[in-house]
Short mmCIF file of C-alpha atoms and ligand atoms in Angstrom, two decimals:
data_model
loop_
_atom_site.label_atom_id
_atom_site.label_comp_id
_atom_site.label_asym_id
_atom_site.label_seq_id
_atom_site.Cartn_x
_atom_site.Cartn_y
_atom_site.Cartn_z
CA MET A 150 -15.73 9.57 -0.38
CA PRO A 151 -13.32 9.66 -3.44
CA LEU A 152 -12.14 6.24 -4.35
CA ILE A 153 -8.81 5.25 -3.03
CA HIS A 154 -6.39 2.81 -4.83
CA GLU A 155 -4.19 0.37 -2.34
CA CYS A 156 -1.06 0.02 -3.71
CA VAL A 157 2.55 -0.64 -3.59
CA VAL A 158 4.55 2.70 -5.19
CA THR A 159 8.08 2.98 -5.43
CA THR A 160 9.64 6.40 -4.42
CA LEU A 161 13.13 7.27 -5.19
CA THR A 162 15.32 7.93 -2.67
CA PRO A 163 17.35 11.13 -2.82
CA GLU A 164 20.09 8.52 -4.32
CA GLY A 165 17.76 6.83 -6.43
CA ARG A 166 17.71 3.87 -4.44
CA PRO A 167 14.19 2.61 -4.69
CA HIS A 168 11.69 1.96 -1.99
CA ILE A 169 8.30 0.55 -1.81
CA ALA A 170 5.61 0.89 1.14
CA PRO A 171 1.66 -0.08 0.80
CA LEU A 172 -0.13 3.13 0.48
CA GLY A 173 -4.13 3.64 -0.70
CA LEU A 174 -3.79 6.76 -3.72
CA ILE A 175 -6.57 8.55 -3.53
CA GLU A 176 -8.72 9.53 -6.61
CA GLU A 177 -9.69 13.61 -6.67
CA GLY A 178 -11.31 14.06 -10.18
CA ASP A 179 -7.70 14.73 -12.22
CA HIS A 180 -5.00 14.22 -9.42
CA TRP A 181 -4.42 10.84 -7.62
CA ILE A 182 -3.52 12.23 -3.72
CA ALA A 183 -0.92 10.04 -2.02
CA ALA A 184 -1.00 10.82 1.61
CA PRO A 185 1.30 10.00 3.84
CA PHE A 186 1.77 10.44 7.56
CA ARG A 187 5.08 12.05 8.84
CA PRO A 188 7.42 10.44 9.73
CA SER A 189 8.05 8.07 7.12
CA THR A 190 10.08 7.23 4.76
CA THR A 191 8.08 7.27 1.15
CA LEU A 192 6.39 10.65 2.48
CA PHE A 193 11.12 12.20 3.06
CA ASN A 194 11.46 10.82 -0.61
CA LEU A 195 8.32 12.25 -1.88
CA GLU A 196 9.47 15.47 -0.61
CA HIS A 197 13.15 14.97 -2.61
CA GLY A 198 11.43 13.57 -6.31
CA ARG A 199 8.37 14.12 -8.10
CA LYS A 200 8.01 10.85 -9.79
CA PHE A 201 6.83 8.08 -8.42
CA THR A 202 5.52 4.26 -9.03
CA ALA A 203 2.66 2.71 -7.68
CA SER A 204 1.52 -1.23 -8.27
CA PHE A 205 -1.32 -2.25 -8.82
CA THR A 206 -1.20 -6.71 -7.41
CA ASP A 207 -3.70 -8.97 -6.25
CA ASP A 208 -0.98 -11.22 -4.58
CA ALA A 209 -2.35 -10.40 -0.77
CA ARG A 210 1.62 -11.61 0.22
CA VAL A 211 2.65 -8.63 -0.79
CA PHE A 212 0.89 -6.52 1.70
CA ALA A 213 1.49 -8.68 4.41
CA GLY A 214 5.20 -8.71 3.48
CA LEU A 215 5.30 -4.98 3.26
CA VAL A 216 3.49 -4.68 7.30
CA THR A 217 6.08 -6.82 8.61
CA GLY A 218 9.30 -6.62 7.35
CA THR A 219 9.51 -8.33 4.50
CA ARG A 220 10.55 -5.69 1.81
CA SER A 221 12.98 -7.94 -0.68
CA PHE A 222 10.62 -8.60 -3.79
CA PRO A 223 11.68 -8.49 -7.00
CA LEU A 224 11.27 -4.88 -8.59
CA THR A 225 11.27 -4.79 -12.74
CA ASP A 226 12.20 -1.83 -14.89
CA ILE A 227 10.50 0.64 -16.71
CA ASP A 228 11.14 2.60 -19.74
CA GLY A 229 11.73 5.87 -19.75
CA TRP A 230 10.85 5.68 -15.98
CA PRO A 231 12.47 6.34 -13.51
CA ALA A 232 10.81 4.37 -10.25
CA PRO A 233 10.53 0.57 -10.99
CA ARG A 234 7.54 -1.58 -10.06
CA LEU A 235 7.01 -4.33 -8.44
CA SER A 236 7.32 -7.30 -10.80
CA CYS A 237 4.65 -9.29 -10.20
CA ALA A 238 2.11 -6.22 -10.71
CA LEU A 239 -0.94 -6.89 -12.55
CA ALA A 240 -0.90 -3.20 -13.65
CA HIS A 241 1.00 -0.02 -12.74
CA ALA A 242 0.46 3.59 -12.86
CA GLU A 243 3.80 6.81 -13.17
CA LEU A 244 2.80 9.30 -10.85
CA GLU A 245 4.32 12.55 -11.13
CA ILE A 246 3.75 14.84 -8.33
CA ASP A 247 2.22 17.94 -9.40
CA HIS A 248 1.70 19.96 -6.26
CA VAL A 249 1.55 20.00 -2.47
CA GLU A 250 -0.95 20.79 0.24
CA ALA A 251 1.34 21.40 3.60
CA ASP A 252 -0.23 19.94 6.41
CA GLU A 253 1.99 19.19 9.77
CA LEU A 254 0.97 15.63 10.27
CA ARG A 255 -0.17 14.23 7.00
CA PRO A 256 0.58 16.36 4.19
CA ARG A 257 -1.12 15.69 1.07
CA PHE A 258 1.32 15.21 -2.53
CA PHE A 259 -1.62 16.51 -5.66
CA CYS A 260 0.01 13.79 -8.75
CA ARG A 261 -1.10 12.95 -12.31
CA VAL A 262 -0.98 10.46 -13.88
CA ARG A 263 1.72 10.34 -16.98
CA HIS A 264 0.82 6.67 -17.65
CA MET A 265 -1.01 3.35 -17.40
CA GLU A 266 -0.05 0.11 -18.16
CA SER A 267 -1.57 -3.67 -17.52
CA HIS A 268 1.36 -6.86 -17.13
CA ARG A 269 -0.70 -9.65 -16.46
CA PRO A 270 -4.78 -10.43 -16.28
CA PHE A 271 -7.12 -9.26 -12.96
CA LEU A 272 -9.30 -12.36 -12.20
CA GLY A 273 -11.90 -10.65 -10.09
CA MET A 274 -12.60 -9.82 -6.37
CA ASN A 275 -11.23 -12.67 -3.29
CA ARG A 276 -12.69 -11.98 -0.22
CA ALA A 277 -9.29 -13.41 1.67
CA ARG A 278 -7.10 -10.89 -0.05
CA SER A 279 -9.37 -7.89 0.90
CA ALA A 280 -9.88 -9.52 4.77
CA VAL A 281 -5.77 -9.17 4.24
CA LEU A 282 -5.55 -5.93 2.74
CA GLU A 283 -8.30 -5.50 6.15
CA ALA A 284 -5.57 -6.96 8.93
CA ALA A 285 -2.40 -5.64 7.06
CA ILE A 286 -3.82 -2.07 7.44
CA LEU A 287 -4.39 -3.53 10.99
CA ALA A 288 -1.18 -4.17 11.71
CA THR A 289 -0.24 -1.02 11.05
CA ARG A 290 -2.17 1.22 13.34
CA LEU A 291 -2.10 -1.91 16.29
CA GLY A 292 -0.41 0.81 18.97
CA ARG A 293 -4.15 3.10 18.26
CA LEU A 294 -6.45 0.80 18.85
CA SER A 295 -7.27 -1.71 21.83
CA HIS A 296 -7.22 -4.96 22.51
CA GLU A 297 -11.26 -5.45 21.94
CA LYS A 298 -11.57 -3.63 18.86
CA ILE A 299 -8.57 -4.98 16.34
CA GLU A 300 -9.88 -9.14 18.42
CA ASN A 301 -13.59 -8.06 16.91
CA GLU A 302 -12.16 -7.16 13.50
CA LEU A 303 -10.15 -10.21 14.21
CA ALA A 304 -12.91 -12.20 13.82
CA TYR A 305 -15.23 -11.43 11.26
CA LEU A 306 -12.60 -10.80 8.54
CA THR A 307 -11.38 -15.02 9.36
CA ILE A 308 -14.75 -15.93 7.80
CA ALA A 309 -13.42 -14.94 4.95
CA ILE A 310 -10.59 -16.53 5.14
CA GLU A 311 -11.75 -19.69 6.40
CA LYS A 312 -14.10 -19.85 3.08
CA THR A 313 -12.07 -17.80 0.09
CA ALA A 314 -8.15 -18.22 1.10
CA GLY A 315 -6.13 -20.41 -1.08
CA SER A 316 -2.97 -21.27 0.03
CA ALA A 317 -1.02 -17.71 -1.38
CA GLU A 318 -3.90 -15.96 1.39
CA ARG A 319 -3.27 -18.05 4.03
CA GLU A 320 0.23 -17.92 3.59
CA ALA A 321 -0.38 -13.51 4.05
CA TRP A 322 -2.91 -14.48 6.41
CA ASP A 323 -0.54 -16.72 8.71
CA MET A 324 2.60 -13.67 8.03
CA VAL A 325 0.11 -10.85 9.11
CA MET A 326 -1.88 -12.64 12.25
CA GLU A 327 1.56 -13.66 13.77
CA LYS A 328 2.49 -10.22 14.30
CA ILE A 329 -1.22 -9.09 15.37
CA ARG A 330 -0.71 -11.47 17.80
CA ALA A 331 2.84 -11.67 19.15
CA HIS A 332 1.41 -7.83 19.59
CA LEU A 333 -1.54 -9.27 21.83
CA ALA A 334 0.35 -11.45 23.46
CA SER A 335 2.65 -8.46 24.33
CA ALA A 336 1.07 -5.57 25.56
C1 FMN B 177 -3.16 -1.29 2.79
C2 FMN B 177 -2.28 0.12 3.14
C3 FMN B 177 -2.38 0.92 2.65
C4 FMN B 177 -1.51 2.06 3.53
N1 FMN B 177 -1.58 3.74 3.03
C5 FMN B 177 -2.02 4.32 4.19
C6 FMN B 177 -1.83 5.41 3.50
O1 FMN B 177 -2.76 6.08 3.27
N2 FMN B 177 -0.70 6.34 4.15
C7 FMN B 177 -0.47 6.11 5.19
O2 FMN B 177 0.72 6.73 6.00
N3 FMN B 177 0.24 4.83 5.41
C8 FMN B 177 -0.59 3.84 5.44
N4 FMN B 177 -0.14 2.40 5.51
C9 FMN B 177 1.07 3.04 6.13
C10 FMN B 177 2.13 2.24 5.33
O3 FMN B 177 2.68 1.43 4.70
C11 FMN B 177 2.82 3.19 6.79
O4 FMN B 177 3.12 4.00 7.23
C12 FMN B 177 4.68 2.91 6.06
O5 FMN B 177 5.21 2.58 7.54
C13 FMN B 177 5.28 3.44 5.55
O6 FMN B 177 6.64 3.24 4.53
P1 FMN B 177 7.47 3.77 5.46
O7 FMN B 177 8.40 4.84 6.39
O8 FMN B 177 8.31 2.94 4.95
O9 FMN B 177 7.74 4.38 4.03
C14 FMN B 177 -0.30 1.76 4.64
C15 FMN B 177 -1.10 0.43 4.77
C16 FMN B 177 -1.13 -0.42 4.14
C17 FMN B 177 -0.78 -2.08 4.34
#
């Protein structure tokens, strides 16, 4: 299995407005592959423009916010590149689509990394941040998972939150949990 980089991509609408969404970029040989399911704004934008940006962040609140409806994260323009990056990014990559593998459900956009740049130090892995990331992914798939599966995953992920979260990670966890609990209560 290839490595997947969980990041936040900025694509551009045909009018040139930035759109941000969490996405896993698959590293496969010389290419990085974006594989968004249909329908999504990110997919639509990738079909209409070749250049986009990946932001790498260790702020779990960004992933939590994006899956719970907050999109107003500050962006920073990049010199000579049309798609801005997250201002809080530790690093970013500028990607250009090289070719596309068409698919009804999940086309694959094979990209070249044109440039990568670091902005802040990365201070190491953290289990609570990983747990929030897992919960955020879970929160985008609620309709496809049984309650039992969701409850079991949460029980495991909670251990990392209780043992290793700082205040930002707790805030992020609570945001995602509110969405998941609402789903469990309503369904
Ligand atoms: C960490 C993370 C990684 C994700 N990776 C993907 C992915 O690779 N493909 C996909 O279709 N959705 C992925 N999602 C879900 C998308 O973010 C979600 O489909 C979103 O609605 C797409 O946003 P858009 O319609 O605003 O473009 C991921 C979500 C998270 C939290």
